[in-house]
CSV table of C-alpha atoms in Angstrom, one decimal:
chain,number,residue,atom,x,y,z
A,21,UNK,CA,44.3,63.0,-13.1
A,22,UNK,CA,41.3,65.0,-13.4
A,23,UNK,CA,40.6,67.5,-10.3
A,24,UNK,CA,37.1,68.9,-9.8
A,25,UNK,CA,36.1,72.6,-8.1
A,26,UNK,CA,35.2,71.1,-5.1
A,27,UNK,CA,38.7,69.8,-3.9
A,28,UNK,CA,40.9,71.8,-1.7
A,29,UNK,CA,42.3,74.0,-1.2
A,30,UNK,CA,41.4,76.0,-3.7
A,31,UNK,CA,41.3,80.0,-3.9
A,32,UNK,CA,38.9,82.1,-6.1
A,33,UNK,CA,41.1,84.6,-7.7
A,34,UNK,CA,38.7,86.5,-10.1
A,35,UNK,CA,34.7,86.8,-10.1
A,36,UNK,CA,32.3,88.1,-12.8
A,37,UNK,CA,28.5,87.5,-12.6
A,38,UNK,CA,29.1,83.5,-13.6
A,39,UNK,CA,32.9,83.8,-14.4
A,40,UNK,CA,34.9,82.5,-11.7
A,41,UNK,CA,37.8,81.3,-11.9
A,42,UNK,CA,39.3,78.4,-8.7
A,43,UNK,CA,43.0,77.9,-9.0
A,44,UNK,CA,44.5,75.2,-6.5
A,45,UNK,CA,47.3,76.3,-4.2
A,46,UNK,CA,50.4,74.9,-5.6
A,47,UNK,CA,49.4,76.0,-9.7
A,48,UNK,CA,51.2,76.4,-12.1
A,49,UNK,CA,52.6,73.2,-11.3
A,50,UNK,CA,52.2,70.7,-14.1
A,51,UNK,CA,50.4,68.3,-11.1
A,52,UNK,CA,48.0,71.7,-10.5
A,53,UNK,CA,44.2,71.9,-12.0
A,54,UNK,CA,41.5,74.7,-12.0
A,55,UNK,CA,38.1,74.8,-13.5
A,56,UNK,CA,36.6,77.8,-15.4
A,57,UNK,CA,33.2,78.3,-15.2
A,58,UNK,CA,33.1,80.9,-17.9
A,59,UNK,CA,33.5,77.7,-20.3
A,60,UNK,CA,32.6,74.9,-18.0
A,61,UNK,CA,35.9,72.8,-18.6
A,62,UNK,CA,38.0,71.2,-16.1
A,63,UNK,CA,41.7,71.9,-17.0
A,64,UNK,CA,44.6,69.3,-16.1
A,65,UNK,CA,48.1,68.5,-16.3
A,66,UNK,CA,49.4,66.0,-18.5
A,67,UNK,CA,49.9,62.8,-17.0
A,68,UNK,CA,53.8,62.7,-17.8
A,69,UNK,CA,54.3,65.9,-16.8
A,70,UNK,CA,54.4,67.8,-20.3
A,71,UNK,CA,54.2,71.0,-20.5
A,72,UNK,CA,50.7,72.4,-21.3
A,73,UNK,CA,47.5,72.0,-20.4
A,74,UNK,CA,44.7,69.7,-22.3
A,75,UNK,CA,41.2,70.5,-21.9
A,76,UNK,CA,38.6,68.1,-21.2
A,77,UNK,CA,35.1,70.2,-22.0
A,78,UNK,CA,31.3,69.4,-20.6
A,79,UNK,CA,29.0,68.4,-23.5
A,80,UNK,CA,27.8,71.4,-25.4
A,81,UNK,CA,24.5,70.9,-24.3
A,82,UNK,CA,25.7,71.2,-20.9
A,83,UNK,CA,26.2,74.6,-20.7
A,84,UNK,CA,22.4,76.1,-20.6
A,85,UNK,CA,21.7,73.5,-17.6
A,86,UNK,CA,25.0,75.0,-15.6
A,87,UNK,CA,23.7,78.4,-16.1
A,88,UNK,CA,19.9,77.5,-15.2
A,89,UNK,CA,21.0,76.1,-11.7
A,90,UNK,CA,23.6,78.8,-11.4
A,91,UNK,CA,20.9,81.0,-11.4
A,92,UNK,CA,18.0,79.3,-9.6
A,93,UNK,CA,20.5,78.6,-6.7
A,94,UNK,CA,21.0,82.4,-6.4
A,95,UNK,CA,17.9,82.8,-6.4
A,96,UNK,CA,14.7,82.8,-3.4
A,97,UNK,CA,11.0,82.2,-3.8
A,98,UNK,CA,10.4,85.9,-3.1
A,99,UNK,CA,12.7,87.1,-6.3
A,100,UNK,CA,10.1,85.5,-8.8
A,101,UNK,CA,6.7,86.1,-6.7
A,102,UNK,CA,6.0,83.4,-4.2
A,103,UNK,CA,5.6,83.1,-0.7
A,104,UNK,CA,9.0,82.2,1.2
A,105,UNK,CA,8.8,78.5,2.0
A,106,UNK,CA,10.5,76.0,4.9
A,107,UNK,CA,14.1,75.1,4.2
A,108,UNK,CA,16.9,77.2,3.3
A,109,UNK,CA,15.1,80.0,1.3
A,110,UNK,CA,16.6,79.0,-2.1
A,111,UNK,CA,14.3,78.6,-4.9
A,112,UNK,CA,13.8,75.1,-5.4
A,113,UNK,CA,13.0,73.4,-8.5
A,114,UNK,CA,9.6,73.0,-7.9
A,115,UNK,CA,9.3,76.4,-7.3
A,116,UNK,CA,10.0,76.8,-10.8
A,117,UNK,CA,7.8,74.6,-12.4
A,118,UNK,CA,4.9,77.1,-9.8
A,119,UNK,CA,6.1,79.9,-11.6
A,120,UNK,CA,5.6,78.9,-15.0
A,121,UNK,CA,2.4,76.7,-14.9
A,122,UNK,CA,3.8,73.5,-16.5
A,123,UNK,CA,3.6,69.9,-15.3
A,124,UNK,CA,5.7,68.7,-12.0
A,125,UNK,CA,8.8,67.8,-12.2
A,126,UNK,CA,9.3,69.5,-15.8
A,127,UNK,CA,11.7,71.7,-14.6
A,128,UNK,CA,13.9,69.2,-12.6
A,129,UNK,CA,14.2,66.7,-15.8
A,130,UNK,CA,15.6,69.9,-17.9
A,131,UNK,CA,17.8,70.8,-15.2
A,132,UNK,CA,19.3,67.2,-15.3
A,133,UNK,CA,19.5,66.7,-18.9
A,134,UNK,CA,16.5,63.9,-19.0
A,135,UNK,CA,14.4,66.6,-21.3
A,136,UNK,CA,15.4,68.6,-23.9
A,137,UNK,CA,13.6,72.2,-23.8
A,138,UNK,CA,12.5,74.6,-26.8
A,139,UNK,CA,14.3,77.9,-27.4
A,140,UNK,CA,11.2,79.6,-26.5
A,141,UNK,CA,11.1,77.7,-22.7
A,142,UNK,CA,14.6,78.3,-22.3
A,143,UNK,CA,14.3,82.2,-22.9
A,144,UNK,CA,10.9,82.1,-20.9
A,145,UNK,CA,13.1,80.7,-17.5
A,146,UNK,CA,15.6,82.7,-18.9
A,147,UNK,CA,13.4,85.7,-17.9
A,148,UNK,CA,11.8,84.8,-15.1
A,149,UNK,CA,15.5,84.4,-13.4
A,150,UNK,CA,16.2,87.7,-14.9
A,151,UNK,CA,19.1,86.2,-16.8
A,152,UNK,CA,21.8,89.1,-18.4
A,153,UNK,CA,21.4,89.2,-22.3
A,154,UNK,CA,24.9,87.7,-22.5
A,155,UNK,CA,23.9,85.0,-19.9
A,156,UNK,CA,20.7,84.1,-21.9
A,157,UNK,CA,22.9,84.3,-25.5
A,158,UNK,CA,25.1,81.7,-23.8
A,159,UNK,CA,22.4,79.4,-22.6
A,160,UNK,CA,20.2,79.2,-25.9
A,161,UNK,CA,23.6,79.0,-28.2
A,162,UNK,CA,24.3,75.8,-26.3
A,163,UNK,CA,21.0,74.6,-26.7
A,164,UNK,CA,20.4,75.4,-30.5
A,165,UNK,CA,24.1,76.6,-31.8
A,166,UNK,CA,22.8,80.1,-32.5
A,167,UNK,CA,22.2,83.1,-30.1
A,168,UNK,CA,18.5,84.6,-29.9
A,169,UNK,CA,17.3,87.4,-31.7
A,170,UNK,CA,18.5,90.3,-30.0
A,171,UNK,CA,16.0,92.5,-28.1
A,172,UNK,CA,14.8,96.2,-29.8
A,173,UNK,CA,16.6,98.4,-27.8
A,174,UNK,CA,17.5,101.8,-28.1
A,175,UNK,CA,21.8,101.7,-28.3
A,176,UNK,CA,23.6,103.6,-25.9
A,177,UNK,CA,23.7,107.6,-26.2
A,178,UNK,CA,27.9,107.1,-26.6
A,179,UNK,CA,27.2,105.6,-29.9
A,180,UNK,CA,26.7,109.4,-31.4
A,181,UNK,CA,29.6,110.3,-30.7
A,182,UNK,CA,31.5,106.7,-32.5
A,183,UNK,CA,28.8,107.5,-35.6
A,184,UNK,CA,29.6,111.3,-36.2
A,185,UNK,CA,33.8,110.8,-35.7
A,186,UNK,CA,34.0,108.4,-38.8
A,187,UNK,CA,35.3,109.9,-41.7
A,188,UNK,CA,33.3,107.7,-43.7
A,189,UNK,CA,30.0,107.3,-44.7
A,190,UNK,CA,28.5,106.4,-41.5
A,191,UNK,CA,24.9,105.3,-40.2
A,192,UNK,CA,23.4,103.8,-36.6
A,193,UNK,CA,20.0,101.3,-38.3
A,194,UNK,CA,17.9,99.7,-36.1
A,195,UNK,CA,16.7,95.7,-36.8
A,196,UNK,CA,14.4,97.4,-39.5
A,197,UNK,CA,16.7,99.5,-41.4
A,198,UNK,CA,15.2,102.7,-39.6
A,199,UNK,CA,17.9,105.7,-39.5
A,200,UNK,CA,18.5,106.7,-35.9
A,201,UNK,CA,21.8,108.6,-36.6
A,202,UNK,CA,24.1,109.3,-40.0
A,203,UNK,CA,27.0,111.4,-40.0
A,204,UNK,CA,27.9,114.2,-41.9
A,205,UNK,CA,29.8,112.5,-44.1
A,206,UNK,CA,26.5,110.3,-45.1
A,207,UNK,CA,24.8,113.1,-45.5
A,208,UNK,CA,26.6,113.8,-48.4
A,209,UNK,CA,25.2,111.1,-50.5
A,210,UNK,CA,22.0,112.4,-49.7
A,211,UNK,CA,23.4,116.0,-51.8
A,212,UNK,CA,20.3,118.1,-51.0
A,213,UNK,CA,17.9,115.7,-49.7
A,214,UNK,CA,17.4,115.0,-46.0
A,215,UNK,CA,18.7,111.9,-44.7
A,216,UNK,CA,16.1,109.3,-45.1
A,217,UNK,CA,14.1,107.8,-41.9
A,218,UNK,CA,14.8,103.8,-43.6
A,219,UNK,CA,17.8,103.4,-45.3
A,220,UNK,CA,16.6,100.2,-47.1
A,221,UNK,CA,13.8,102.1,-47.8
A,222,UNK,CA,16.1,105.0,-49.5
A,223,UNK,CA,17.6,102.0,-51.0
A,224,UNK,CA,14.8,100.7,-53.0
A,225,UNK,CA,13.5,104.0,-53.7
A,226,UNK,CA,14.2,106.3,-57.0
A,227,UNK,CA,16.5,108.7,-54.7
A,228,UNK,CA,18.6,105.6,-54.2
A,229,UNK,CA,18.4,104.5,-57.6
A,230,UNK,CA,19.7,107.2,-58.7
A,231,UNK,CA,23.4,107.0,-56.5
A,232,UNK,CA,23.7,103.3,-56.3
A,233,UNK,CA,25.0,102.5,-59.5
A,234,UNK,CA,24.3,98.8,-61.1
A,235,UNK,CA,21.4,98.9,-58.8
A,236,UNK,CA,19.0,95.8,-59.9
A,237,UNK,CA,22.1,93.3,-60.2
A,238,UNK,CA,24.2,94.3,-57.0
A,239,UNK,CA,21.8,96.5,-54.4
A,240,UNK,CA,18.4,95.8,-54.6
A,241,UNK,CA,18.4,91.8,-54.0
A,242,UNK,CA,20.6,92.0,-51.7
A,243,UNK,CA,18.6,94.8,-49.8
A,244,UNK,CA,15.6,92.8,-50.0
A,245,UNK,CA,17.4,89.9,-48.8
A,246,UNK,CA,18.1,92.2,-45.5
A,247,UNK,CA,14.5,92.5,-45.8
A,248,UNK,CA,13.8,89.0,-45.6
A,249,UNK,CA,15.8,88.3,-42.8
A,250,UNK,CA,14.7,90.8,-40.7
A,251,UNK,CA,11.0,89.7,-41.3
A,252,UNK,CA,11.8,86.8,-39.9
A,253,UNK,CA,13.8,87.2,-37.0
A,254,UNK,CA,10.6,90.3,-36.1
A,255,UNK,CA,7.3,89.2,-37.7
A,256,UNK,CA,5.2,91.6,-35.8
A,257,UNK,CA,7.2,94.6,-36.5
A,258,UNK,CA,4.6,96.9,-38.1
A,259,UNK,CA,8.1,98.7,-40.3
A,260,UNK,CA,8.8,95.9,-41.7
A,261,UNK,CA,5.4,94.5,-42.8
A,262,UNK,CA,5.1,98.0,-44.7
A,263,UNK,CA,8.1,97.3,-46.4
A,264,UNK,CA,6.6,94.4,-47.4
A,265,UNK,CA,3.9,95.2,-48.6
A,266,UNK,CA,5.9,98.7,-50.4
A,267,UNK,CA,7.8,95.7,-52.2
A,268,UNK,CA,5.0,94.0,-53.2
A,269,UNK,CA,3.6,96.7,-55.0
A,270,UNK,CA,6.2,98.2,-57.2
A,271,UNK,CA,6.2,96.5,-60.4
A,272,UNK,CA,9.9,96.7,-60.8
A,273,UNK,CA,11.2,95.3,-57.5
A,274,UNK,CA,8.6,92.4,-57.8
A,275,UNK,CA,10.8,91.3,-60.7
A,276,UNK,CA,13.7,91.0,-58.4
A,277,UNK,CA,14.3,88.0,-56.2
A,278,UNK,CA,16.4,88.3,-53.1
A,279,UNK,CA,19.9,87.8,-52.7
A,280,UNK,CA,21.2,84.4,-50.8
A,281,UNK,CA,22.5,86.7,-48.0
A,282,UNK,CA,22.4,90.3,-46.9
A,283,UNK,CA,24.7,93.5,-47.9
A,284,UNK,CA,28.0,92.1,-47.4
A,285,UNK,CA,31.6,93.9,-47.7
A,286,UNK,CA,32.3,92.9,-51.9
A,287,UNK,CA,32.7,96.7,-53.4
A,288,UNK,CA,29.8,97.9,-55.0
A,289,UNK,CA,29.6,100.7,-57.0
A,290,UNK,CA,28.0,104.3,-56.0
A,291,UNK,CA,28.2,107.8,-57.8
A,292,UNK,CA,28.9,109.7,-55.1
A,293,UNK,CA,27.1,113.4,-55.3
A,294,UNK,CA,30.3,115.2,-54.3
A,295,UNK,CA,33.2,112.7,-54.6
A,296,UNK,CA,32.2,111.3,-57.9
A,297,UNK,CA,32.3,107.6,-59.0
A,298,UNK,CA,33.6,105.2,-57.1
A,299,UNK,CA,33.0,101.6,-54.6
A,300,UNK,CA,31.5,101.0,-51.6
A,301,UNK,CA,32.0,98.4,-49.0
A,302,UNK,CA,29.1,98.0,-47.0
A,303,UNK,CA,30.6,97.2,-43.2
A,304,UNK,CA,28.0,96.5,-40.4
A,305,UNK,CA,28.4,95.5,-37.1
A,306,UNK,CA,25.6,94.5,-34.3
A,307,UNK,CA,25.5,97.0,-31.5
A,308,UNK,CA,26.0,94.5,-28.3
A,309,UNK,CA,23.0,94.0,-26.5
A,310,UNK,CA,20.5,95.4,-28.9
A,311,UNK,CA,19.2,94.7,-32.8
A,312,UNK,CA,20.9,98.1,-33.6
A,313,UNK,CA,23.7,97.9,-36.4
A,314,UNK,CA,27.0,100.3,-37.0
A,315,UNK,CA,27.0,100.7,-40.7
A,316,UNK,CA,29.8,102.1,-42.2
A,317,UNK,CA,30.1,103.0,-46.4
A,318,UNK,CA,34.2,102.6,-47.0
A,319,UNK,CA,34.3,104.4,-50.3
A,320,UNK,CA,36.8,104.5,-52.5
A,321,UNK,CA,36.7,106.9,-55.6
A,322,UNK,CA,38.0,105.2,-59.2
A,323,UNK,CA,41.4,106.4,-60.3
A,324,UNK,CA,41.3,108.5,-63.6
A,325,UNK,CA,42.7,105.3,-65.6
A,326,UNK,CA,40.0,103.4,-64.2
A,327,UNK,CA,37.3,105.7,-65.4
């Protein structure tokens, strides 16, 4: 048997924006139930009494509609601009439809699954409830299986401190490959040469050239792939229409077509201006909540016999 949230007795043990957790009052018993609306599913019991749970889960496509009337419900017609209206004060779905100019009744068909909205609507709403980035990544992964592009946000201050303790070669880039830290251990690859404001930039550039070795075949298309992506994912960023159009005017690099995907972690080679020669694994990770990425160089000098 299936139970649903709304039979008792049931007892909220643990709330987190849209996380809650109801347990009912005998659990764990193998006739016991609770629902989790951190993934929408309704747990139950087996029907002979088995030990372990199976998990019967909302439609993927679900999930953004939960989270819309999760929010509206929380919300009043005050909280998004308009007047207070008769009734309870909540914002009612027409309300919605008020707020962002569309046709009546647009909202309330989304809400029940009867229309299917664009990325672009979803965010808008998204928005105007003044959804939490995680919130919103939830809602437009279930509608399109991939998050949004991540806003361009400056990453918090305790990142300096995570940048400059690596022993490795170490770099904070922001969704255009602009520098906005590099630890002193990057700074050696630089030898006397400040570090550079774009790293892809530096990359492309004769001062990379020179320290990233087998450069044509295993850097440049795949920095220009990185390139490609990020003009995509931010057409109107003015950074990376200049690397554009830097690309499309140096005679060697419009010889070069991008890689299938970005820098990855296969070892590349790199003389290394105070370590000598050696391989790199490029390791990046997406700063939560921003565009920002934590890149680290994991370098690894050849052995003598390898030489």
């Amino acid at each position: 048997m299936t139970y649903v949230a709304t039979h008792a007795p049931a007892k909220p043990i643990r709330t987190h924006g849209l996380i809650q957790y109801i347990v009912y009052a005998n659990w764990p018993n193998p006739q016991r139930s609770f629902w989790c609306a951190q993934c929408y599913c309704v747990f139950e019991s087996t029907e002979q009494g088995e030990e372990g749970m199976k998990v019967d889960s909302l439609p993927r496509n679900a999930i953004y509609r939960e989270i819309l009337r999760a929010y509206r419900t929380r919300l009043t017609p005050q909280d998004v601009g308009l007047e207070a209206g008769p009734g309870r004060g909540k914002l009612t779905q027409q309300n919605v439809d008020q707020i962002l100019g569309g046709g009546a009744g647009v909202y309330q068909k989304v809400e029940a699954g009867r229309v299917r909205p664009s990325p672009e609507w979803l965010q808008r709403v998204g928005r105007k409830f003044r959804m939490t980035d995680y919130d919103l990544g939830v809602a437009v992964a279930s509608l399109t299986g991939s998050e949004p592009v991540p806003r361009q946000r400056t990453p918090p201050h305790a990142w300096l401190a995570a940048v400059e303790g690596q022993s490795q070669p170490a770099f904070l880039i922001d969704h255009a490959g602009s520098v906005a830290i590099v630890n002193a251990s990057a700074r050696q690859i630089f030898g006397r040469s400040r570090a550079p404001e774009n790293l892809w930039r530096w990359m492309l550039s004769e001062g990379g050239r020179s320290v990233l070795d087998n450069w044509a075949d295993q850097w440049a298309p795949y920095v220009l792939a990185e390139i490609r992506r990020a003009r995509a994912r931010h057409p109107d960023d003015i950074t990376l229409r200049d690397l554009d159009e830097e690309v499309a005017r140096e005679s060697s690099l419009k010889l070069l077509e991008p890689a299938q995907c970005g820098l990855d972690c296969r070892p590349r080679p790199l003389r290394h201006p105070a370590r000598g020669c050696g391989e790199v694994q490029h390791l990046a990770a997406q700063i939560d909540g921003t565009a920002a990425h934590f890149v680290t160089w994991s370098f690894s000098p050849y052995s003598p016999t390898s030489i």
